[in-house]
Amino acid sequence: MGKEHNRADRLLDQMITIRLVEERLLELFSQGKLGGTVHTCIGQEGCAVGLMSALDTERDILFSNHRGHGHYIAYCDDVRGLIAEVMGHPEGVCQGIGGSQHIQRGNFYTNGIQGAAAPIVVGMAFAEKQLGSGAIAVVNLGDGTFGEGAVYEAMNISALWSVPVVFSVEHNHYAQTTPSELGNAGNLAERGSTFGIEIHKADGMNVMDVARAASAAVSLARTESRPQILFMDTYRFAPHSKGDDFRDPAEIAHQLERDPITLLAKSAKIEDQILPLTTRARVRIDAIVSELLGGA
Ligand SMILES: Cc1ncc(C[n+]2csc(CCOP(=O)(O)OP(=O)(O)O)c2C)c(N)n1
Ligand SMILES: [Mg+2]
């Protein structure tokens, strides 16, 4: 009970930190203090945090995509490095050159080109297999990215060559402004089954459920050296990037009832933790932003 409680506290803390960092990034963007673009994972934090709880960050590889801030914070908690990077600041994790979508640190990578990472990650995972490192690799994909042919070439070769890779899909039901059903035929979750790839489904708004499914996928990839799919049903609460949102406000309001932060707090009976964790994260972010803007 005590251990589970600590675990829930930690997952809640990570999700709150991600949420507040991204809200601040949107604010900085609207104030003209950020260049480039910003895709937030607001609403999808449970996917990032649950997945990361199943990985061995010392050796496993995570290749994220354009919506990668949450994955990065869950990977290494480098809030300062991320905010500085998105601000184009030389003290950013990639010296402010990569920006929001091109981040690399340790075994963590991102790339803003949809689907491009899938074949690369299969190659990285295959290299780990050849080296006998015991590491696996994960590639993050959105539902819209399932329209990219490279994803299927990657799945095919990963199954043929028994590659220890996890295709982690965050199905938020939209690709930019296009509803998934207008861009994808058939059953998305089941697409991997034609390659003989196992599918682990999870409620992406329930971080504990993501952690359970991710742990099953990661452990099978590692012990049996076979590709796996982690398929999470989720929803983004914020626009695709900044102002581009044509979704029905009633749909968004309905989905807000599945907020992964409040859901975890309720189910783990740690609602009293929300305020102190939020305050602590806010103080931390305020200090970082003010220092980076030269106001400290
Ligand atoms: C090859 C390529 N085509 C188009 C884009 C522009 N683009 C950026 S995000 C995006 C939608 C991706 O949708 P999805 O895979 O569902 O991820 P989500 O944004 O929903 O997280 C598009 C079309 C791109 N970055 N790369
Ligand atoms: Mg999507």
CSV table of C-alpha atoms and ligand atoms in Angstrom, one decimal:
chain,number,residue,atom,x,y,z
A,1,MET,CA,0.0,0.0,0.0
A,2,GLY,CA,2.8,2.4,1.0
A,3,LYS,CA,4.8,1.5,-2.1
A,4,GLU,CA,1.8,1.9,-4.4
A,5,HIS,CA,1.0,5.2,-2.8
A,6,ASN,CA,4.5,6.5,-3.4
A,7,ARG,CA,4.3,5.3,-7.0
A,8,ALA,CA,1.0,7.1,-7.6
A,9,ASP,CA,2.5,10.3,-6.0
A,10,ARG,CA,5.4,10.1,-8.4
A,11,LEU,CA,3.3,9.6,-11.5
A,12,LEU,CA,1.0,12.4,-10.4
A,13,ASP,CA,4.0,14.7,-9.9
A,14,GLN,CA,5.4,13.9,-13.3
A,15,MET,CA,2.0,14.5,-15.0
A,16,ILE,CA,1.5,17.8,-13.2
A,17,THR,CA,5.0,19.0,-14.1
A,18,ILE,CA,4.5,18.2,-17.8
A,19,ARG,CA,1.1,19.9,-17.8
A,20,LEU,CA,2.4,23.1,-16.2
A,21,VAL,CA,5.5,23.3,-18.4
A,22,GLU,CA,3.4,23.0,-21.5
A,23,GLU,CA,0.9,25.6,-20.3
A,24,ARG,CA,3.8,27.9,-19.7
A,25,LEU,CA,5.2,27.2,-23.1
A,26,LEU,CA,1.9,28.2,-24.7
A,27,GLU,CA,1.9,31.4,-22.6
A,28,LEU,CA,5.4,32.2,-23.6
A,29,PHE,CA,4.5,31.6,-27.2
A,30,SER,CA,1.5,33.9,-27.1
A,31,GLN,CA,3.8,36.6,-25.5
A,32,GLY,CA,6.2,36.3,-28.5
A,33,LYS,CA,9.0,34.9,-26.3
A,34,LEU,CA,9.3,31.6,-28.2
A,35,GLY,CA,10.0,31.1,-31.9
A,36,GLY,CA,9.2,28.0,-34.0
A,37,THR,CA,6.2,26.0,-33.0
A,38,VAL,CA,4.9,24.2,-30.0
A,39,HIS,CA,2.8,21.0,-30.0
A,40,THR,CA,1.7,20.2,-26.5
A,41,CYS,CA,0.6,16.8,-25.1
A,42,ILE,CA,-1.8,18.5,-22.6
A,43,GLY,CA,-4.4,15.7,-21.9
A,44,GLN,CA,-2.0,13.0,-23.0
A,45,GLU,CA,0.4,13.1,-20.1
A,46,GLY,CA,-0.7,9.7,-18.8
A,47,CYS,CA,0.7,8.1,-22.0
A,48,ALA,CA,4.1,9.6,-21.6
A,49,VAL,CA,4.4,9.0,-17.9
A,50,GLY,CA,2.9,5.5,-18.0
A,51,LEU,CA,5.2,4.4,-20.8
A,52,MET,CA,8.3,5.8,-19.2
A,53,SER,CA,7.6,4.0,-16.0
A,54,ALA,CA,8.1,0.7,-17.9
A,55,LEU,CA,11.4,1.6,-19.4
A,56,ASP,CA,15.0,1.2,-18.2
A,57,THR,CA,16.2,4.7,-19.0
A,58,GLU,CA,19.8,3.7,-18.5
A,59,ARG,CA,19.8,1.5,-21.6
A,60,ASP,CA,16.4,1.6,-23.5
A,61,ILE,CA,16.0,4.0,-26.4
A,62,LEU,CA,13.0,6.3,-26.8
A,63,PHE,CA,12.4,8.0,-30.0
A,64,SER,CA,9.6,10.6,-29.7
A,65,ASN,CA,7.9,12.8,-32.2
A,66,HIS,CA,6.6,16.3,-32.7
A,67,ARG,CA,4.6,16.0,-29.5
A,68,GLY,CA,7.5,15.0,-27.3
A,69,HIS,CA,7.9,17.4,-24.4
A,70,GLY,CA,6.0,15.1,-22.0
A,71,HIS,CA,8.2,12.1,-23.1
A,72,TYR,CA,11.3,14.1,-22.5
A,73,ILE,CA,10.3,15.3,-19.0
A,74,ALA,CA,9.2,11.8,-18.0
A,75,TYR,CA,12.6,10.5,-19.4
A,76,CYS,CA,14.9,12.8,-17.4
A,77,ASP,CA,13.0,15.6,-15.6
A,78,ASP,CA,15.2,18.2,-17.4
A,79,VAL,CA,12.6,21.0,-17.2
A,80,ARG,CA,15.2,23.7,-17.5
A,81,GLY,CA,16.9,22.1,-20.5
A,82,LEU,CA,13.6,21.7,-22.3
A,83,ILE,CA,12.2,25.2,-21.7
A,84,ALA,CA,15.6,26.7,-22.7
A,85,GLU,CA,15.7,24.6,-25.8
A,86,VAL,CA,12.2,25.6,-26.9
A,87,MET,CA,13.1,29.3,-26.2
A,88,GLY,CA,16.2,28.9,-28.5
A,89,HIS,CA,18.4,29.6,-25.6
A,90,PRO,CA,22.1,28.4,-25.7
A,91,GLU,CA,21.6,26.5,-22.4
A,92,GLY,CA,18.9,24.4,-23.9
A,93,VAL,CA,19.5,20.6,-24.1
A,94,CYS,CA,20.5,20.9,-27.7
A,95,GLN,CA,22.0,24.4,-27.3
A,96,GLY,CA,18.7,25.9,-28.5
A,97,ILE,CA,19.3,24.7,-32.1
A,98,GLY,CA,16.9,21.8,-32.1
A,99,GLY,CA,13.8,23.5,-30.7
A,100,SER,CA,10.6,21.8,-29.6
A,101,GLN,CA,10.7,19.0,-32.2
A,102,HIS,CA,14.4,18.0,-32.4
A,103,ILE,CA,15.7,17.0,-29.0
A,104,GLN,CA,18.4,14.6,-28.1
A,105,ARG,CA,19.9,13.6,-24.8
A,106,GLY,CA,21.3,10.2,-23.8
A,107,ASN,CA,19.0,7.6,-25.3
A,108,PHE,CA,16.2,10.1,-26.0
A,109,TYR,CA,15.5,11.4,-29.5
A,110,THR,CA,12.8,13.3,-31.3
A,111,ASN,CA,12.0,14.0,-35.0
A,112,GLY,CA,9.2,16.2,-36.4
A,113,ILE,CA,8.8,14.2,-39.6
A,114,GLN,CA,5.8,11.9,-39.3
A,115,GLY,CA,6.8,8.3,-39.6
A,116,ALA,CA,10.5,9.0,-40.2
A,117,ALA,CA,11.6,7.6,-36.9
A,118,ALA,CA,10.0,4.1,-37.3
A,119,PRO,CA,12.5,2.5,-39.6
A,120,ILE,CA,15.4,4.3,-37.8
A,121,VAL,CA,14.2,2.9,-34.5
A,122,VAL,CA,13.9,-0.6,-35.8
A,123,GLY,CA,17.5,-0.3,-36.9
A,124,MET,CA,18.5,1.0,-33.5
A,125,ALA,CA,16.7,-1.8,-31.8
A,126,PHE,CA,18.3,-4.4,-34.2
A,127,ALA,CA,21.7,-3.0,-33.4
A,128,GLU,CA,21.0,-3.4,-29.6
A,129,LYS,CA,20.0,-7.0,-30.3
A,130,GLN,CA,23.2,-7.7,-32.3
A,131,LEU,CA,25.2,-6.2,-29.4
A,132,GLY,CA,23.4,-8.3,-26.9
A,133,SER,CA,22.8,-5.3,-24.7
A,134,GLY,CA,19.3,-6.3,-23.5
A,135,ALA,CA,18.0,-2.9,-24.4
A,136,ILE,CA,14.9,-2.3,-26.4
A,137,ALA,CA,13.8,0.7,-28.4
A,138,VAL,CA,10.4,2.5,-28.5
A,139,VAL,CA,9.0,4.7,-31.2
A,140,ASN,CA,6.2,7.1,-30.5
A,141,LEU,CA,3.6,7.4,-33.2
A,142,GLY,CA,0.2,9.3,-33.5
A,143,ASP,CA,-2.9,7.8,-35.2
A,144,GLY,CA,-2.4,10.1,-38.2
A,145,THR,CA,1.1,8.8,-38.7
A,146,PHE,CA,-0.4,5.4,-39.4
A,147,GLY,CA,-1.0,6.8,-42.9
A,148,GLU,CA,2.8,6.8,-43.5
A,149,GLY,CA,4.1,3.8,-45.5
A,150,ALA,CA,7.4,3.8,-43.7
A,151,VAL,CA,5.6,2.6,-40.6
A,152,TYR,CA,4.5,-0.6,-42.3
A,153,GLU,CA,7.9,-1.3,-43.8
A,154,ALA,CA,9.3,-0.9,-40.2
A,155,MET,CA,6.7,-3.2,-38.7
A,156,ASN,CA,7.3,-5.8,-41.5
A,157,ILE,CA,11.1,-5.9,-41.1
A,158,SER,CA,10.8,-5.8,-37.3
A,159,ALA,CA,8.6,-8.9,-37.3
A,160,LEU,CA,10.7,-10.7,-39.9
A,161,TRP,CA,14.0,-10.1,-38.0
A,162,SER,CA,12.5,-10.4,-34.5
A,163,VAL,CA,13.5,-6.9,-33.4
A,164,PRO,CA,13.0,-5.8,-29.8
A,165,VAL,CA,11.0,-2.7,-30.6
A,166,VAL,CA,7.8,-1.2,-29.2
A,167,PHE,CA,5.6,0.8,-31.5
A,168,SER,CA,3.9,3.1,-29.0
A,169,VAL,CA,0.7,4.7,-30.5
A,170,GLU,CA,-1.1,7.6,-28.9
A,171,HIS,CA,-4.5,7.5,-30.6
A,172,ASN,CA,-5.8,11.0,-29.9
A,173,HIS,CA,-8.4,10.7,-32.7
A,174,TYR,CA,-7.0,13.6,-34.8
A,175,ALA,CA,-4.2,14.3,-37.2
A,176,GLN,CA,-3.9,18.1,-37.0
A,177,THR,CA,-7.5,18.9,-37.9
A,178,THR,CA,-8.5,15.6,-39.6
A,179,PRO,CA,-10.5,13.2,-37.6
A,180,SER,CA,-8.9,9.7,-37.6
A,181,GLU,CA,-11.8,8.0,-39.3
A,182,LEU,CA,-11.4,10.3,-42.4
A,183,GLY,CA,-7.7,9.4,-42.8
A,184,ASN,CA,-7.5,5.8,-41.7
A,185,ALA,CA,-9.5,2.8,-43.0
A,186,GLY,CA,-10.2,-0.2,-40.9
A,187,ASN,CA,-9.2,-0.9,-37.3
A,188,LEU,CA,-6.1,1.0,-36.4
A,189,ALA,CA,-5.3,-1.0,-33.3
A,190,GLU,CA,-5.4,-4.3,-35.2
A,191,ARG,CA,-3.2,-3.3,-38.1
A,192,GLY,CA,-0.1,-4.8,-36.6
A,193,SER,CA,-1.7,-8.2,-36.2
A,194,THR,CA,-1.2,-8.9,-39.9
A,195,PHE,CA,2.5,-8.8,-39.2
A,196,GLY,CA,2.0,-11.1,-36.2
A,197,ILE,CA,2.9,-8.2,-33.8
A,198,GLU,CA,1.2,-8.4,-30.4
A,199,ILE,CA,-1.0,-5.5,-29.4
A,200,HIS,CA,-1.3,-4.2,-25.9
A,201,LYS,CA,-4.2,-1.8,-25.5
A,202,ALA,CA,-4.6,0.8,-22.8
A,203,ASP,CA,-6.8,3.6,-21.7
A,204,GLY,CA,-4.4,6.5,-22.3
A,205,MET,CA,-6.2,8.7,-19.8
A,206,ASN,CA,-5.5,6.2,-17.0
A,207,VAL,CA,-1.7,6.3,-16.3
A,208,MET,CA,-1.9,3.1,-14.2
A,209,ASP,CA,-3.5,1.2,-17.2
A,210,VAL,CA,-0.8,2.6,-19.5
A,211,ALA,CA,1.9,1.5,-17.1
A,212,ARG,CA,0.4,-2.0,-17.0
A,213,ALA,CA,0.2,-2.4,-20.8
A,214,ALA,CA,3.6,-0.7,-21.4
A,215,SER,CA,5.2,-3.0,-18.9
A,216,ALA,CA,3.8,-6.1,-20.7
A,217,ALA,CA,4.9,-4.8,-24.1
A,218,VAL,CA,8.4,-3.8,-22.9
A,219,SER,CA,9.0,-7.0,-21.1
A,220,LEU,CA,7.9,-9.2,-24.0
A,221,ALA,CA,10.0,-7.1,-26.4
A,222,ARG,CA,13.0,-7.6,-24.1
A,223,THR,CA,12.7,-11.2,-23.1
A,224,GLU,CA,11.5,-12.6,-26.4
A,225,SER,CA,13.0,-10.1,-28.8
A,226,ARG,CA,9.9,-9.5,-30.7
A,227,PRO,CA,8.1,-6.3,-31.8
A,228,GLN,CA,5.1,-5.2,-29.8
A,229,ILE,CA,2.5,-2.5,-30.2
A,230,LEU,CA,1.3,-0.4,-27.3
A,231,PHE,CA,-2.0,1.2,-28.4
A,232,MET,CA,-3.4,3.9,-26.2
A,233,ASP,CA,-6.7,5.6,-26.5
A,234,THR,CA,-6.3,9.3,-25.6
A,235,TYR,CA,-7.3,12.9,-26.3
A,236,ARG,CA,-5.4,16.2,-26.5
A,237,PHE,CA,-7.1,19.0,-24.6
A,238,ALA,CA,-5.2,21.8,-26.4
A,239,PRO,CA,-5.0,22.7,-30.1
A,240,HIS,CA,-2.8,20.7,-32.4
A,241,SER,CA,-0.1,23.2,-32.1
A,242,LYS,CA,-1.3,26.7,-31.1
A,243,GLY,CA,-4.5,28.1,-32.6
A,244,ASP,CA,-5.5,25.4,-35.0
A,245,ASP,CA,-8.5,23.8,-33.4
A,246,PHE,CA,-11.7,23.1,-35.2
A,247,ARG,CA,-13.1,20.5,-32.8
A,248,ASP,CA,-16.5,20.7,-31.3
A,249,PRO,CA,-16.2,22.5,-27.9
A,250,ALA,CA,-18.8,20.1,-26.5
A,251,GLU,CA,-16.5,17.1,-27.4
A,252,ILE,CA,-13.6,18.8,-25.7
A,253,ALA,CA,-15.6,19.5,-22.6
A,254,HIS,CA,-16.8,15.9,-22.5
A,255,GLN,CA,-13.2,14.6,-22.8
A,256,LEU,CA,-12.0,17.0,-20.0
A,257,GLU,CA,-13.9,14.8,-17.6
A,258,ARG,CA,-11.2,12.1,-18.4
A,259,ASP,CA,-8.4,14.3,-17.3
A,260,PRO,CA,-5.6,11.9,-16.4
A,261,ILE,CA,-4.4,14.0,-13.5
A,262,THR,CA,-7.7,14.1,-11.7
A,263,LEU,CA,-8.4,10.5,-12.7
A,264,LEU,CA,-5.2,9.3,-11.0
A,265,ALA,CA,-5.7,11.5,-8.0
A,266,LYS,CA,-9.2,10.2,-7.5
A,267,SER,CA,-8.5,6.5,-8.0
A,268,ALA,CA,-5.3,6.5,-5.8
A,269,LYS,CA,-7.1,8.7,-3.2
A,270,ILE,CA,-4.4,11.3,-3.3
A,271,GLU,CA,-6.4,14.4,-4.3
A,272,ASP,CA,-4.8,16.3,-1.5
A,273,GLN,CA,-1.5,16.0,-3.3
A,274,ILE,CA,-2.7,18.0,-6.4
A,275,LEU,CA,-2.4,21.5,-4.8
A,276,PRO,CA,1.1,21.0,-3.2
A,277,LEU,CA,2.5,19.3,-6.3
A,278,THR,CA,1.1,22.1,-8.5
A,279,THR,CA,2.5,24.8,-6.3
A,280,ARG,CA,5.9,23.2,-6.2
A,281,ALA,CA,6.0,22.7,-10.0
A,282,ARG,CA,4.8,26.3,-10.6
A,283,VAL,CA,7.5,27.7,-8.3
A,284,ARG,CA,10.1,25.6,-10.1
A,285,ILE,CA,9.0,26.7,-13.6
A,286,ASP,CA,8.6,30.3,-12.6
A,287,ALA,CA,12.2,30.4,-11.3
A,288,ILE,CA,13.5,28.8,-14.5
A,289,VAL,CA,11.6,31.0,-16.9
A,290,SER,CA,12.5,34.2,-15.0
A,291,GLU,CA,16.2,33.2,-15.0
A,292,LEU,CA,16.2,32.4,-18.7
A,293,LEU,CA,14.5,35.6,-19.5
A,294,GLY,CA,17.1,37.4,-17.6
A,295,GLY,CA,14.8,38.5,-14.8
A,296,ALA,CA,16.3,36.5,-11.9
B,1,LIG,C1,5.9,13.6,-43.3
B,1,LIG,C2,5.1,14.7,-42.6
B,1,LIG,N1,3.9,15.1,-43.1
B,1,LIG,C3,3.2,16.1,-42.5
B,1,LIG,C4,3.7,16.7,-41.4
B,1,LIG,C5,2.9,17.8,-40.7
B,1,LIG,N2,2.2,17.3,-39.5
B,1,LIG,C6,2.8,17.5,-38.3
B,1,LIG,S1,1.9,16.8,-37.1
B,1,LIG,C7,0.8,16.2,-38.1
B,1,LIG,C8,-0.3,15.3,-37.7
B,1,LIG,C9,0.1,14.1,-37.0
B,1,LIG,O1,-1.0,13.4,-36.5
B,1,LIG,P1,-0.8,12.2,-35.5
B,1,LIG,O2,0.2,11.2,-36.1
B,1,LIG,O3,-2.1,11.7,-35.2
B,1,LIG,O4,-0.1,12.9,-34.2
B,1,LIG,P2,-0.8,14.0,-33.3
B,1,LIG,O5,-0.4,15.3,-33.8
B,1,LIG,O6,-2.2,13.7,-33.2
B,1,LIG,O7,-0.1,13.7,-31.9
B,1,LIG,C10,1.1,16.6,-39.4
B,1,LIG,C11,0.3,16.2,-40.6
B,1,LIG,C12,4.9,16.3,-40.8
B,1,LIG,N3,5.4,16.8,-39.7
B,1,LIG,N4,5.6,15.2,-41.4
B,2,MG,MG,-3.4,12.0,-33.6
